[in-house]
Short mmCIF file of C-alpha atoms in Angstrom, two decimals:
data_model
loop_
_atom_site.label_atom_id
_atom_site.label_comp_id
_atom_site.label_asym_id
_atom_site.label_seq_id
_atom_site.Cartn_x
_atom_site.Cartn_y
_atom_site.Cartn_z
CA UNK A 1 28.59 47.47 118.32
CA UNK A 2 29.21 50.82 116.38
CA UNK A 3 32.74 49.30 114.59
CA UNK A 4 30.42 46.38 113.95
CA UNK A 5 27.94 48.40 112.19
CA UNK A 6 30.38 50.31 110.18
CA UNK A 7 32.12 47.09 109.11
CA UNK A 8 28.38 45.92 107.73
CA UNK A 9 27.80 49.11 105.84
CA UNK A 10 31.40 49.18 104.58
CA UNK A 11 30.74 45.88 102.45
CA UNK A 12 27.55 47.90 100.97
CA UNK A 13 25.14 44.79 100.95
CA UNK A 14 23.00 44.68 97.91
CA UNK A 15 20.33 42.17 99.83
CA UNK A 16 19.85 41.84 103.42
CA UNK A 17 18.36 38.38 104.15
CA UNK A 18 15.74 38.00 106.70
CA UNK A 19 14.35 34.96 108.48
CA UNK A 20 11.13 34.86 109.80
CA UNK A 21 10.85 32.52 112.69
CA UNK A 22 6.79 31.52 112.27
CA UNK A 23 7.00 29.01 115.00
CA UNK A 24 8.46 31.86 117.65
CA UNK A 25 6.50 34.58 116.66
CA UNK A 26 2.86 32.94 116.42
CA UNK A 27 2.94 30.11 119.43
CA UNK A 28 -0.66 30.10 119.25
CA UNK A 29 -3.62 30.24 116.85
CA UNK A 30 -5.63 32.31 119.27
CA UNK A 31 -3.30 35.75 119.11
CA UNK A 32 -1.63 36.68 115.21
CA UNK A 33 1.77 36.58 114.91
CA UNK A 34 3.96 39.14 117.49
CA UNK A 35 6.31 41.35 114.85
CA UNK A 36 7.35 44.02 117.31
CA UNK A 37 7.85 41.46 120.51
CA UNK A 38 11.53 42.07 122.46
CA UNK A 39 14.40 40.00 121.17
CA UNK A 40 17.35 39.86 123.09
CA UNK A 41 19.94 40.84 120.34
CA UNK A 42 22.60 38.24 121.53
CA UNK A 43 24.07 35.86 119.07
CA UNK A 44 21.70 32.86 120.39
CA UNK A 45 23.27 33.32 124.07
CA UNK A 46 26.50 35.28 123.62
CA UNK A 47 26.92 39.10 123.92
CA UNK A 48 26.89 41.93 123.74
CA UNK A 49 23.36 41.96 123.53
CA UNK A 50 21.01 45.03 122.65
CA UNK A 51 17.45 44.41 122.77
CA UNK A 52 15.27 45.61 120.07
CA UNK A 53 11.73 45.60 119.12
CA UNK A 54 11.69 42.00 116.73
CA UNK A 55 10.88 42.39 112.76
CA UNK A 56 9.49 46.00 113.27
CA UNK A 57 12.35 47.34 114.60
CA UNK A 58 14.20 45.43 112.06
CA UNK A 59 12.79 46.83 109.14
CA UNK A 60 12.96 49.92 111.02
CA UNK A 61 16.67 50.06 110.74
CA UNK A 62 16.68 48.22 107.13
CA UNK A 63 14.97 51.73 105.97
CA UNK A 64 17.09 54.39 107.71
CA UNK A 65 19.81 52.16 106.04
CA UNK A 66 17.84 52.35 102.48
CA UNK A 67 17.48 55.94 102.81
CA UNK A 68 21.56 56.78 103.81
CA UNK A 69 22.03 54.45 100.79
CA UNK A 70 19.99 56.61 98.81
CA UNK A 71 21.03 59.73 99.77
CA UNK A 72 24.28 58.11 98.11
CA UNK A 73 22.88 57.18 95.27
CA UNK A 74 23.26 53.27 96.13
CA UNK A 75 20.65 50.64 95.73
CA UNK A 76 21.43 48.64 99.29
CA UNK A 77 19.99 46.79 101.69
CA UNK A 78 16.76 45.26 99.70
CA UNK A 79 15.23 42.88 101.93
CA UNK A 80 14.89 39.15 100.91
CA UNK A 81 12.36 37.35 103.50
CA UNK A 82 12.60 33.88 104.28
CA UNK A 83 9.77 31.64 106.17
CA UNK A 84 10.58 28.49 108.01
CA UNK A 85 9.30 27.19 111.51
CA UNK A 86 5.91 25.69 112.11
CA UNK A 87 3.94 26.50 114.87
CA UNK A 88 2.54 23.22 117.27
CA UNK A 89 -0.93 24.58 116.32
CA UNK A 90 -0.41 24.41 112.94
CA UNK A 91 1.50 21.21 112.35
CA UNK A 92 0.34 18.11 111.13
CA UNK A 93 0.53 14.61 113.45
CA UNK A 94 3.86 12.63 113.17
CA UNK A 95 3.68 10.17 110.48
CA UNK A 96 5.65 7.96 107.66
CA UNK A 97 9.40 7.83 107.48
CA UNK A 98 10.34 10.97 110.50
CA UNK A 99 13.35 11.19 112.28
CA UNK A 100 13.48 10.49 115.89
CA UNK A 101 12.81 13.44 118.02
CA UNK A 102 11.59 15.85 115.47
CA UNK A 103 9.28 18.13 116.30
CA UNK A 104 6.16 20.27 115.11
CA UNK A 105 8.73 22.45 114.03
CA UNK A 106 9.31 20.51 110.71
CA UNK A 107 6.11 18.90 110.18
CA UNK A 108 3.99 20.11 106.96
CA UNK A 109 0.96 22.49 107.93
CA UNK A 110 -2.44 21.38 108.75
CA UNK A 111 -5.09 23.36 106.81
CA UNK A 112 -5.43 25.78 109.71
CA UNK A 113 -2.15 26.00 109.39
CA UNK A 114 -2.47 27.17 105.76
CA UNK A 115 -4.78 29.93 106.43
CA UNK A 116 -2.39 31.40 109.40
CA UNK A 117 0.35 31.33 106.84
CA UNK A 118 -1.50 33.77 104.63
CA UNK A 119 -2.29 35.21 107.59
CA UNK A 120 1.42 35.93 108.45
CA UNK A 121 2.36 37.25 105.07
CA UNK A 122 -0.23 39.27 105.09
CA UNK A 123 0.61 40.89 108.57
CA UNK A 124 4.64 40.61 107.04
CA UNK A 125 3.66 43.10 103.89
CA UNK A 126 1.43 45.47 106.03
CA UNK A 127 4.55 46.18 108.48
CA UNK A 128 6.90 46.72 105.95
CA UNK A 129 4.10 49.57 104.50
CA UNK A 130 4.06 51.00 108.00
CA UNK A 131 7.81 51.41 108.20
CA UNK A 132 8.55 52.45 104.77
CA UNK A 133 10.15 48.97 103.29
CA UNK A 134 9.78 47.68 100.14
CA UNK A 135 9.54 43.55 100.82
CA UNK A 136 10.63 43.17 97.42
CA UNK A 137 11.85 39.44 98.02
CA UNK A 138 9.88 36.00 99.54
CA UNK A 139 11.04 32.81 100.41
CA UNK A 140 8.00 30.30 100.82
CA UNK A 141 10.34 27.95 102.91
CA UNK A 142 13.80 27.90 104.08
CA UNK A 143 14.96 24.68 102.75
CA UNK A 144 12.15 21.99 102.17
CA UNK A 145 14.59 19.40 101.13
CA UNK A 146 16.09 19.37 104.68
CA UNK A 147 13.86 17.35 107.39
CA UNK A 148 15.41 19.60 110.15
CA UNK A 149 12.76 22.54 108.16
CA UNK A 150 10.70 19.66 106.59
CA UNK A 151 9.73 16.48 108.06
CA UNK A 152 8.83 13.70 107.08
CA UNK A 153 10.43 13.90 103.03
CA UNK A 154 8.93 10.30 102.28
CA UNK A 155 6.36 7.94 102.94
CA UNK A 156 8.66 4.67 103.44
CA UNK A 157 12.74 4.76 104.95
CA UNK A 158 14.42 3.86 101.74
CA UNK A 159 15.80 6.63 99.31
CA UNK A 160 14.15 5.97 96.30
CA UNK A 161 10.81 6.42 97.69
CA UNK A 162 8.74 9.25 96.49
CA UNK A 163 9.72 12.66 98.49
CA UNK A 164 6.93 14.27 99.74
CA UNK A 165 8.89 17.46 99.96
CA UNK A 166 7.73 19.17 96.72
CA UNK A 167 4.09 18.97 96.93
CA UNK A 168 4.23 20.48 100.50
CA UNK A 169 6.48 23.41 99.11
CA UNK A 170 4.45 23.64 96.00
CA UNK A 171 1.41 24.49 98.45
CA UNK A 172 3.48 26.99 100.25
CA UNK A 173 4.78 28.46 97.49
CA UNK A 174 0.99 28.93 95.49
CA UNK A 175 -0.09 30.23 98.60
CA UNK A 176 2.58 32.90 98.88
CA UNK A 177 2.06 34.02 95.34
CA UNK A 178 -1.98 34.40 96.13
CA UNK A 179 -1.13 36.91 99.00
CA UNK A 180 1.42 38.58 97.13
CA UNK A 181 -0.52 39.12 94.13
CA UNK A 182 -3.47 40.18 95.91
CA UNK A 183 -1.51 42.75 97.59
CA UNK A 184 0.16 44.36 94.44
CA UNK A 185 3.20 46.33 94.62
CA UNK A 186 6.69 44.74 93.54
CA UNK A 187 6.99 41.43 94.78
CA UNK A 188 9.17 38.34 93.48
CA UNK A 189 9.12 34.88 95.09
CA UNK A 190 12.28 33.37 95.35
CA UNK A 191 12.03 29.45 94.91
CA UNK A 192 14.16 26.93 96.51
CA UNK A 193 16.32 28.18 99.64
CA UNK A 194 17.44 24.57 98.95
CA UNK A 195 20.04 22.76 100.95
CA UNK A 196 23.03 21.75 98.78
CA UNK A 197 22.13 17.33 98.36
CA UNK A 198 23.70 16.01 95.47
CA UNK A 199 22.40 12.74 96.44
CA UNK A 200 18.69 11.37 98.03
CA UNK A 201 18.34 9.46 101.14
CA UNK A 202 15.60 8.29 103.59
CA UNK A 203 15.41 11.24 105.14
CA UNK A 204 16.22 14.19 102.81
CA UNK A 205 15.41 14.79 98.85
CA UNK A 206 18.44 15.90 96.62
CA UNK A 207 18.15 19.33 94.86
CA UNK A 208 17.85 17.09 91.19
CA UNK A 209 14.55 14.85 93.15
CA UNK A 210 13.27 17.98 94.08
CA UNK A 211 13.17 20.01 91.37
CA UNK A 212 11.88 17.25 88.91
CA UNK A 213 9.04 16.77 91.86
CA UNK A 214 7.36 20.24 92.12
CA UNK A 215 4.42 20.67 89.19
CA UNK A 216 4.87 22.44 86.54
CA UNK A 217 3.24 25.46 87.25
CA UNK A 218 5.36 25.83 90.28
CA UNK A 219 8.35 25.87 88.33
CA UNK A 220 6.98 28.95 86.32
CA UNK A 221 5.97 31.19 89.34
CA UNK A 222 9.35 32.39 89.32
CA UNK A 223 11.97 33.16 86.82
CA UNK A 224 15.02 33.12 89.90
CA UNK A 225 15.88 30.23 92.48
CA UNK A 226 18.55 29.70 95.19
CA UNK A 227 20.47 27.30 96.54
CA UNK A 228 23.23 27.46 99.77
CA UNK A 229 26.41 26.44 98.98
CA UNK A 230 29.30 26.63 101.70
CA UNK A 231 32.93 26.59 101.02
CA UNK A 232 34.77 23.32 102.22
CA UNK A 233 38.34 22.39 102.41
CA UNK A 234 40.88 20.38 103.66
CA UNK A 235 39.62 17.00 105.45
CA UNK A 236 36.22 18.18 104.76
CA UNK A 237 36.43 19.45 100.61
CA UNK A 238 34.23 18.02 98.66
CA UNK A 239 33.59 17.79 94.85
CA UNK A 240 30.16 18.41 94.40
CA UNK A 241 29.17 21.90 92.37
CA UNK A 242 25.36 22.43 94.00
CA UNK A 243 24.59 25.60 91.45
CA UNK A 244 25.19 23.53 88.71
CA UNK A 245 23.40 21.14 89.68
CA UNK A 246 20.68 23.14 90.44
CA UNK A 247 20.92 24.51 86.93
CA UNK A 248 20.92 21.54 85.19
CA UNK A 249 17.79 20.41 87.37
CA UNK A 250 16.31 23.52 86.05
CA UNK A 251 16.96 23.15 82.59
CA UNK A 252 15.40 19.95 82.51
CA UNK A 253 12.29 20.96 83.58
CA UNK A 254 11.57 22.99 80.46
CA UNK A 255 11.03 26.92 79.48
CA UNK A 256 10.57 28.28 82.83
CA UNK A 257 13.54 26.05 84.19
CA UNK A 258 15.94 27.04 81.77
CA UNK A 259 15.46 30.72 81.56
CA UNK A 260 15.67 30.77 85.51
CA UNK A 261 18.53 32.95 87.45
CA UNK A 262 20.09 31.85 90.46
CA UNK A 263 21.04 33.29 93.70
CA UNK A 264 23.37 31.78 96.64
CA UNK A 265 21.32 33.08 99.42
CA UNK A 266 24.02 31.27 102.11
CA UNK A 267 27.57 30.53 101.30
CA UNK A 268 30.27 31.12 103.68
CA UNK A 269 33.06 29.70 105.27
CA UNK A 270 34.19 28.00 108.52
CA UNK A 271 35.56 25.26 109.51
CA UNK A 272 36.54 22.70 107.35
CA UNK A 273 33.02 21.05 107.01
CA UNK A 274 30.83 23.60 107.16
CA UNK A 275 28.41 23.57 110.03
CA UNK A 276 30.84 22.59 112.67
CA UNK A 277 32.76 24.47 115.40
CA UNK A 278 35.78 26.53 114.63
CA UNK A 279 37.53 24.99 117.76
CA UNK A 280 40.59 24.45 116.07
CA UNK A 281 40.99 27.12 113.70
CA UNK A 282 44.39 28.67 113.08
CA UNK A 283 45.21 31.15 111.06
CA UNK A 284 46.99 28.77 108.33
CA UNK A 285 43.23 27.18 108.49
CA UNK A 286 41.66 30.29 107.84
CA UNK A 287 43.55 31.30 105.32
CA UNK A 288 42.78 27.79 103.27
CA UNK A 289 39.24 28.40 104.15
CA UNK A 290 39.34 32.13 102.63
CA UNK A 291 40.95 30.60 99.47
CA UNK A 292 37.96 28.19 99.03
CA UNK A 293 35.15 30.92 99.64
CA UNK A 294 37.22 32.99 97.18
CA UNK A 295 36.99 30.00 94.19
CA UNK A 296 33.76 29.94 94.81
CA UNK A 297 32.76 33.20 94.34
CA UNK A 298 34.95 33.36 91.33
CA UNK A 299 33.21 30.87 89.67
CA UNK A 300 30.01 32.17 90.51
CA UNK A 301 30.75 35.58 89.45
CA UNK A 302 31.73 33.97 86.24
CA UNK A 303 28.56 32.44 85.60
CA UNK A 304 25.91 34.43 83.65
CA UNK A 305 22.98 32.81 85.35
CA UNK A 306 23.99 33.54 88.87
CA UNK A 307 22.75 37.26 90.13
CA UNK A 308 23.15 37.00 93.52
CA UNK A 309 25.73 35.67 96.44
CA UNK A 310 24.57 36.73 100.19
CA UNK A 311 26.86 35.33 103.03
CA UNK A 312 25.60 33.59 105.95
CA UNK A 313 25.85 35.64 108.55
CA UNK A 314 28.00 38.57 109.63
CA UNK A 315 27.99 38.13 113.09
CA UNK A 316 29.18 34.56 113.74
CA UNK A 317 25.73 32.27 114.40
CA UNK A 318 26.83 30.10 117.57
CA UNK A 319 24.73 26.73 115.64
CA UNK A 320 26.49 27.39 112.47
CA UNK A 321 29.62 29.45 112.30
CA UNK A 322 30.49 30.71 109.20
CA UNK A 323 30.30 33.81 110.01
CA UNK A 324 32.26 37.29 108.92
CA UNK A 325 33.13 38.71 112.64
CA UNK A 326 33.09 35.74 115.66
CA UNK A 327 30.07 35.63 118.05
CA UNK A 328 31.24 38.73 120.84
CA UNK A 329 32.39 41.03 117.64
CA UNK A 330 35.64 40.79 119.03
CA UNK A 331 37.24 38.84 116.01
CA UNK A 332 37.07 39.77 111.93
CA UNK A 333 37.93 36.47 110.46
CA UNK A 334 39.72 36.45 106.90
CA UNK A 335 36.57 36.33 104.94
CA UNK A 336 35.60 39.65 105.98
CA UNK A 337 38.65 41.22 104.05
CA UNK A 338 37.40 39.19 101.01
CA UNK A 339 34.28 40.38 100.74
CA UNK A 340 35.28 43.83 101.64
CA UNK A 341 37.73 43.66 98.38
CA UNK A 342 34.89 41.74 96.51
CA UNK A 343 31.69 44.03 96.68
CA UNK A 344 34.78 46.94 96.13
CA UNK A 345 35.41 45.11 93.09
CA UNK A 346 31.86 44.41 91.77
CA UNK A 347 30.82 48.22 92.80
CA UNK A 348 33.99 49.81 90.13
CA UNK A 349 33.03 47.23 87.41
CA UNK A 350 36.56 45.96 87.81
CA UNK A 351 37.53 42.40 87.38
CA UNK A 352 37.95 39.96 90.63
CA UNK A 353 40.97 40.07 91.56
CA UNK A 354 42.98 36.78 92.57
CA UNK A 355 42.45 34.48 95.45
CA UNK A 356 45.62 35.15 96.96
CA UNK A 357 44.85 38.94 96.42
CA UNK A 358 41.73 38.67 98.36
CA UNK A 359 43.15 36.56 101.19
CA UNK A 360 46.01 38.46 101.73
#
């Protein structure tokens, strides 16, 4: 655990991304939302495992690690919150075009609902003033355009229907910016945490559909959106540039589009589709896939709009491993060496340097 922890601080994160689990920590409407209950600290099931005290403890660390940073004269660590889950007690009825099996999970909120939202940001900004954290960064909804976070995204199975996707997020979202407002302090949303479709279908809404769908006034709450974009190769590359896109959806949608920033608040790099197990990785593999992430942050870095790139995760995630070290710590995978030589890069103002410099 300790060579793990000085790995993390030796990339000297910028952001620290943190998801907030609704549906876990607020099971029912009678009791508010647990932020300090016990979490196990495995990676879903695999060790080693230290227990902590949830969020609290969380943003407990996040400011010890602010204040080392500081003590350096570094700006680290700044906490970007991100909301998904709904609680059973808060979740609308199944209905329209929903996928087998889903589950309360994904359905929009009720109006009940609504009100224990504000409820949880509420309780969200008054820990981070008990433990010293600036919660300078919120998420409304961890990808709406996704029916795993967000179901049902249209009325009728066929993918030109109407998605209903950015109404519900357009709630969310106004609803976020009334708490944070009323709270004062430094607080930015951060629209979109959209998944990367290019295209629609029946069941989720493209990052063009969506952005053209949200009202206008939505569109000006913030001045900087994000996307996740993975790195792909081999059998799995694709051709499709999602921050682009997302840019051009942007632009279209007037003044507050176009002058808009953009962060990449997951990217990473796996197997060759991203998502799926590394089962048969080998180094050769690995390499390839470090080359791709590398590409991609080269372009990125080379685009004036984009201000932000965050990895997804560190530590390997089990149900999506694109991680930096594998599951038990025991393995650094290639990428970790590229970002290492990255943020070294970006911290001395010098240049990137090439692919096959980074993936050495």
């Amino acid at each position: 655990m300790r060579l793990a922890r000085e790995r993390l601080t030796a990339l000297h994160p910028s952001y620290l991304r943190l998801l907030v689990d609704w549906a876990a920590l607020q099971p029912s409407a009678s009791r508010a939302a647990t932020l300090e209950s016990f979490t196990s600290g495995c990676a879903r099931t695999i060790g080693p495992c230290t227990a902590y005290r949830g969020i609290a403890q969380e943003l407990a660390a996040i400011a010890s690690q602010q204040r080392v940073a500081k003590a350096h004269g570094e700006a680290s660590f700044e906490v970007v919150l991100d909301v998904f889950g709904v609680p059973a007690w808060a979740a609308g009825e199944p209905s329209d075009c929903e996928l087998p099996d889903t589950q309360p999970f994904a359905r929009p909120i009720t109006p009940a609902g609504l009100a224990g939202y504000r409820q949880l940001i509420r309780a969200l900004l008054a820990l981070g003033a008990r433990e010293g954290v600036e919660l300078s960064w919120w998420s409304p909804w961890n990808e709406p355009n996704n029916p795993q976070f967000l179901s049902p995204q249209r009325e009728t199975c066929a993918a030109a229907a109407p998605s209903h996707a950015p109404a519900i997020y357009a709630q969310l979202a106004g609803a976020m910016a009334d708490e944070l407002a009323a709270d004062g302090g430094t607080h930015h949303l951060l629209l979109g945490e959209l998944a990367a479709y290019a295209t629609d279908s029946p069941h989720r809404t493209s990052v063009a559909s969506f952005v053209a769908g949200l009202p206008a006034s939505v569109i000006c709450l913030s001045e900087t959106w994000s996307i996740h974009a993975y790195a792909s190769y081999g059998a799995g590359a694709t051709s499709g540039q999602p921050v682009e896109e997302l840019e051009r959806a942007l632009d279209a949608r007037g003044e507050c589009g176009a002058r808009a920033r953009v962060w990449i608040t997951e990217t990473g790099v796996g197997a060759p589709r991203p998502g799926e197990q590394r089962a048969e990785a080998t180094p050769v593999s690995e390499h390839e896939g470090c080359l791709a992430l590398a590409a991609q942050l080269a372009g990125w870095t080379a685009d004036e709009r984009v201000q932000a790139i965050i990895q997804y995760t560190f530590r390997e995630d089990p149900a999506y491993p694109v991680g930096l070290l594998s599951a038990d710590l025991a393995r650094v995978y290639p990428a970790y060496r590229l970002w290492l030589l990255y943020s070294r890069a970006r911290a001395q103002g010098q240049s990137l340097p090439p692919a096959t410099a980074l993936c050495a």
